[in-house]
CSV table of C-alpha atoms in Angstrom, one decimal:
chain,number,residue,atom,x,y,z
A,30,MET,CA,0.0,0.0,0.0
A,31,LEU,CA,1.3,3.4,-0.9
A,32,THR,CA,2.0,6.0,1.8
A,33,GLU,CA,-0.7,8.4,0.6
A,34,GLU,CA,-3.3,5.7,0.2
A,35,ARG,CA,-2.6,4.5,3.8
A,36,ARG,CA,-2.8,7.9,5.2
A,37,GLU,CA,-6.1,8.6,3.5
A,38,LEU,CA,-7.5,5.4,4.9
A,39,MET,CA,-6.2,6.3,8.3
A,40,VAL,CA,-8.0,9.7,8.3
A,41,LYS,CA,-11.2,8.0,7.3
A,42,LEU,CA,-10.8,5.4,10.1
A,43,ILE,CA,-10.0,8.1,12.7
A,44,ASN,CA,-13.0,10.2,11.6
A,45,ASP,CA,-15.3,7.2,11.7
A,46,GLU,CA,-14.1,5.9,15.1
A,47,GLY,CA,-13.5,9.3,16.7
A,48,ALA,CA,-10.3,8.0,18.4
A,49,VAL,CA,-7.8,5.2,17.7
A,50,THR,CA,-4.6,4.0,19.3
A,51,VAL,CA,-1.2,3.5,17.7
A,52,ALA,CA,-1.6,-0.3,18.4
A,53,GLU,CA,-4.9,-0.4,16.6
A,54,LEU,CA,-3.5,1.4,13.5
A,55,MET,CA,-0.5,-1.0,13.5
A,56,ASP,CA,-2.8,-4.0,13.4
A,57,ARG,CA,-5.2,-2.5,10.9
A,58,PHE,CA,-2.5,-1.4,8.4
A,59,ASP,CA,0.1,-4.1,9.2
A,60,ALA,CA,2.7,-1.4,9.8
A,61,SER,CA,5.4,-0.7,12.4
A,62,ALA,CA,5.0,1.7,15.2
A,63,ALA,CA,7.5,4.0,13.7
A,64,THR,CA,5.6,4.1,10.4
A,65,ILE,CA,2.3,4.8,12.1
A,66,ARG,CA,3.8,7.6,14.2
A,67,ARG,CA,5.3,9.2,11.1
A,68,ASP,CA,1.9,9.1,9.4
A,69,LEU,CA,0.2,10.6,12.4
A,70,ASN,CA,2.8,13.4,12.6
A,71,ALA,CA,2.3,14.2,8.9
A,72,LEU,CA,-1.5,14.1,9.2
A,73,ASN,CA,-1.4,16.2,12.3
A,74,ASP,CA,0.8,18.8,10.6
A,75,ALA,CA,-1.6,18.8,7.7
A,76,HIS,CA,-4.5,19.5,10.1
A,77,LYS,CA,-6.3,16.4,9.0
A,78,ILE,CA,-6.4,14.7,12.5
A,79,ILE,CA,-5.2,15.5,16.0
A,80,LYS,CA,-2.3,13.5,17.3
A,81,VAL,CA,-2.5,12.7,21.0
A,82,PHE,CA,-0.5,10.6,23.4
A,83,GLY,CA,-0.8,7.0,22.3
A,84,GLY,CA,-2.9,7.6,19.2
A,85,ALA,CA,-5.1,10.1,17.3
A,86,THR,CA,-8.5,11.7,17.4
A,87,SER,CA,-10.8,13.2,14.8
A,88,LEU,CA,-10.5,16.8,14.0
A,89,SER,CA,-14.2,17.4,15.0
A,90,GLN,CA,-13.8,20.8,16.7
A,91,PRO,CA,-11.1,23.5,16.7
A,92,THR,CA,-11.0,24.4,20.4
A,93,ILE,CA,-10.1,21.2,22.3
A,94,ASN,CA,-7.3,20.5,24.7
A,95,THR,CA,-4.8,18.0,23.4
A,96,VAL,CA,-2.0,18.4,26.0
A,97,GLU,CA,-1.9,17.0,29.5
A,98,ASP,CA,-0.1,19.1,32.2
A,99,ALA,CA,2.2,17.2,34.6
A,100,VAL,CA,0.9,16.2,38.0
A,101,ALA,CA,3.3,18.7,39.7
A,102,ILE,CA,1.6,21.6,37.8
A,103,LYS,CA,-2.0,20.4,38.2
A,104,SER,CA,-1.6,19.8,42.0
A,105,THR,CA,-1.0,23.6,42.5
A,106,ARG,CA,-4.4,24.5,40.9
A,107,ASN,CA,-7.7,24.9,42.8
A,108,VAL,CA,-6.2,23.3,45.9
A,109,GLU,CA,-8.9,24.3,48.3
A,110,GLU,CA,-11.6,23.2,46.0
A,111,LYS,CA,-10.0,19.8,45.5
A,112,ASP,CA,-9.7,19.5,49.3
A,113,VAL,CA,-13.4,20.0,49.8
A,114,ILE,CA,-14.3,17.7,47.0
A,115,GLY,CA,-12.0,15.0,48.2
A,116,LYS,CA,-13.3,15.2,51.7
A,117,TYR,CA,-16.8,14.6,50.6
A,118,ALA,CA,-15.9,11.8,48.3
A,119,ALA,CA,-14.1,10.0,51.0
A,120,SER,CA,-17.1,10.2,53.3
A,121,LEU,CA,-19.1,8.0,50.8
A,122,ILE,CA,-16.9,5.0,51.4
A,123,GLN,CA,-18.2,2.2,53.6
A,124,ASP,CA,-16.6,-0.9,55.0
A,125,THR,CA,-18.3,-3.2,52.5
A,126,ASP,CA,-17.2,-1.3,49.4
A,127,PHE,CA,-14.9,-2.4,46.7
A,128,VAL,CA,-13.6,0.9,45.3
A,129,TYR,CA,-11.8,2.0,42.2
A,130,ILE,CA,-9.8,5.2,42.5
A,131,ASP,CA,-8.7,6.8,39.3
A,132,SER,CA,-5.4,8.7,38.9
A,133,GLY,CA,-5.6,12.4,39.2
A,134,THR,CA,-5.0,15.2,41.7
A,135,SER,CA,-8.6,15.4,42.9
A,136,THR,CA,-8.8,11.7,43.5
A,137,LEU,CA,-5.4,11.8,45.2
A,138,LYS,CA,-6.7,14.4,47.6
A,139,MET,CA,-9.6,12.2,48.7
A,140,ILE,CA,-7.2,9.6,50.1
A,141,ASP,CA,-6.2,12.1,52.8
A,142,TYR,CA,-9.7,11.8,54.2
A,143,ILE,CA,-10.2,8.0,54.0
A,144,GLY,CA,-10.3,6.8,57.6
A,145,ASN,CA,-9.8,3.3,59.1
A,146,THR,CA,-12.0,1.1,56.9
A,147,LYS,CA,-12.4,-2.5,55.8
A,148,ALA,CA,-13.1,-1.4,52.2
A,149,LYS,CA,-10.9,-2.7,49.5
A,150,PHE,CA,-9.3,-0.5,46.9
A,151,ILE,CA,-7.9,-0.7,43.3
A,152,THR,CA,-6.1,2.1,41.6
A,153,ASN,CA,-4.1,2.9,38.5
A,154,GLY,CA,-2.3,5.8,40.2
A,155,ILE,CA,1.3,5.1,41.4
A,156,VAL,CA,1.2,7.9,44.0
A,157,HIS,CA,-2.3,6.9,45.0
A,158,ALA,CA,-1.3,3.3,45.7
A,159,LYS,CA,1.7,4.4,47.8
A,160,LYS,CA,-0.5,6.8,49.8
A,161,MET,CA,-3.1,4.2,50.5
A,162,ILE,CA,-0.6,1.6,51.5
A,163,ASP,CA,1.0,4.1,53.9
A,164,LYS,CA,-2.5,4.5,55.5
A,165,GLY,CA,-2.8,0.8,55.9
A,166,LEU,CA,-5.7,0.4,53.4
A,167,SER,CA,-6.2,-2.8,51.5
A,168,THR,CA,-4.8,-1.8,48.2
A,169,MET,CA,-4.2,-3.3,44.7
A,170,ILE,CA,-2.6,-1.6,41.7
A,171,ILE,CA,-3.3,-2.7,38.2
A,172,GLY,CA,-0.5,-3.6,35.8
A,173,GLY,CA,0.3,-1.9,32.5
A,174,LYS,CA,2.3,0.9,30.9
A,175,LEU,CA,3.3,3.9,33.1
A,176,LYS,CA,2.3,7.3,31.7
A,177,PRO,CA,4.8,9.8,33.2
A,178,ALA,CA,2.8,12.9,32.8
A,179,THR,CA,-0.1,11.7,35.0
A,180,GLU,CA,1.8,9.0,36.9
A,181,ALA,CA,-0.9,6.6,35.8
A,182,ILE,CA,-0.9,3.1,34.6
A,183,VAL,CA,-2.7,2.7,31.2
A,184,GLY,CA,-2.7,0.4,28.2
A,185,PRO,CA,-4.3,-2.9,27.1
A,186,ASP,CA,-3.1,-4.8,30.1
A,187,SER,CA,-4.7,-2.4,32.5
A,188,ILE,CA,-8.0,-2.6,30.6
A,189,GLU,CA,-8.0,-6.4,30.7
A,190,ALA,CA,-7.3,-6.3,34.4
A,191,ILE,CA,-10.1,-3.9,35.1
A,192,SER,CA,-12.6,-6.0,33.0
A,193,LYS,CA,-12.4,-8.8,35.6
A,194,TYR,CA,-13.7,-6.7,38.5
A,195,HIS,CA,-17.0,-5.3,39.6
A,196,PHE,CA,-16.8,-2.2,41.8
A,197,THR,CA,-19.4,-0.9,44.2
A,198,LYS,CA,-18.0,2.6,43.7
A,199,ALA,CA,-15.6,4.4,41.3
A,200,PHE,CA,-14.1,7.8,41.9
A,201,MET,CA,-12.9,9.3,38.6
A,202,GLY,CA,-10.9,12.3,37.5
A,203,THR,CA,-11.5,14.3,34.3
A,204,ASN,CA,-9.9,17.0,32.3
A,205,GLY,CA,-13.2,18.4,31.0
A,206,VAL,CA,-16.9,18.4,31.6
A,207,SER,CA,-19.1,19.3,28.6
A,208,LEU,CA,-22.8,19.0,27.8
A,209,ASP,CA,-22.0,17.7,24.3
A,210,ALA,CA,-18.7,15.9,24.7
A,211,GLY,CA,-19.3,14.5,28.1
A,212,PHE,CA,-16.3,13.7,30.3
A,213,THR,CA,-13.0,14.0,28.4
A,214,THR,CA,-9.2,13.5,28.6
A,215,PRO,CA,-6.4,14.2,26.1
A,216,ASP,CA,-5.2,10.6,26.1
A,217,VAL,CA,-6.8,7.7,24.1
A,218,GLU,CA,-5.4,4.9,26.3
A,219,GLU,CA,-6.4,6.7,29.5
A,220,ALA,CA,-9.8,7.4,28.2
A,221,ARG,CA,-10.4,3.7,27.4
A,222,LEU,CA,-9.3,2.7,30.9
A,223,LYS,CA,-11.6,5.2,32.5
A,224,THR,CA,-14.5,3.9,30.3
A,225,GLU,CA,-13.8,0.3,31.4
A,226,ALA,CA,-13.7,1.3,35.1
A,227,ILE,CA,-17.0,3.2,34.8
A,228,ASN,CA,-18.7,0.3,33.0
A,229,HIS,CA,-17.7,-2.0,35.8
A,230,SER,CA,-18.9,0.1,38.7
A,231,TYR,CA,-22.3,0.3,40.3
A,232,MET,CA,-21.9,3.9,41.6
A,233,LYS,CA,-19.6,6.2,39.6
A,234,CYS,CA,-18.6,9.7,40.6
A,235,ILE,CA,-16.6,12.3,38.7
A,236,LEU,CA,-14.5,14.6,40.9
A,237,ALA,CA,-14.3,17.9,39.1
A,238,ASP,CA,-13.8,21.4,40.4
A,239,HIS,CA,-15.6,24.3,38.8
A,240,SER,CA,-12.8,25.1,36.3
A,241,LYS,CA,-13.4,21.8,34.5
A,242,PHE,CA,-17.0,22.7,33.3
A,243,GLY,CA,-17.2,23.8,29.7
A,244,GLN,CA,-13.7,22.4,29.0
A,245,VAL,CA,-13.3,19.7,26.2
A,246,SER,CA,-10.2,17.5,25.7
A,247,SER,CA,-9.7,15.4,22.7
A,248,VAL,CA,-11.2,12.0,23.8
A,249,SER,CA,-14.6,11.4,25.5
A,250,PHE,CA,-14.7,8.5,28.0
A,251,ALA,CA,-18.3,8.8,29.2
A,252,PRO,CA,-21.5,10.9,28.5
A,253,ILE,CA,-22.7,13.3,31.2
A,254,SER,CA,-25.6,11.1,32.1
A,255,LYS,CA,-23.3,8.2,33.0
A,256,CYS,CA,-21.8,9.5,36.2
A,257,ALA,CA,-22.7,11.7,39.2
A,258,ILE,CA,-20.5,14.8,39.6
A,259,ILE,CA,-19.0,16.0,42.9
A,260,THR,CA,-17.9,19.6,42.5
A,261,ASP,CA,-17.4,22.8,44.6
A,262,GLN,CA,-19.8,25.2,42.9
A,263,THR,CA,-23.2,24.8,41.3
A,264,PRO,CA,-22.6,24.8,37.5
A,265,ASP,CA,-24.8,26.0,34.7
A,266,LYS,CA,-28.4,24.8,35.2
A,267,ARG,CA,-28.2,22.8,32.0
A,268,TYR,CA,-25.8,20.4,33.7
A,269,LEU,CA,-28.3,19.8,36.5
A,270,ASP,CA,-30.8,18.6,33.9
A,271,LYS,CA,-28.4,16.0,32.6
A,272,THR,CA,-27.1,14.2,35.7
A,273,VAL,CA,-26.9,14.1,39.5
A,274,ILE,CA,-24.6,16.8,40.9
A,275,LYS,CA,-23.4,17.4,44.4
A,276,ALA,CA,-22.2,21.0,44.5
A,277,LEU,CA,-20.5,21.7,47.9
A,278,SER,CA,-20.8,25.0,49.6
A,279,GLU,CA,-18.1,24.8,52.2
A,280,LEU,CA,-15.7,27.2,50.3
């Protein structure tokens, strides 16, 4: 297959699927990782798709976030808001729970407020696991590929591991909350892991401070109606019509 023909087919596939991983493109076009990445770089430069960490997304809208800030940077933002959100989220945990805690700075904050409990926990956050172990909590960490920017474990192995479990509660982070795009993140692999965890949880809560509303990153991992939202301020009324929102007033 000629390079231009392959790239045209890649654009069509990405537009049809919305988001694809490098691994999926390698399998679909029987090409090496290096070849696929060169193609994605060229298509991104030509403004035909959006290249993101681990794959690509459709160029469906011009104002979307495609870059993930490092944990050290995100941890300095909206600290008080995350503290209030984390405290409330931790209060929902009961001794009988089997809990998934997603990577992220808001979910990390909630661990500070988890008391002595018989609940069992699984996480994909490296720092989260260490913090829970230090507190003496029953903790498991899933296997997979480490993503340095978010200090999270992602990839096919992590998705396979999550698919075996059924959680009573899941506490998830997000980069954006949008009426149209739902909950979003810039990374394809991280989005797919989030989707899997949400699909395997009875109660699912998104921890999102007020700055996340109206923001859209390049990959959706759940519609607004799929999860309850724990936030610090009451958002636009249109969000209240779509899902259950706990807007805290302690600030």
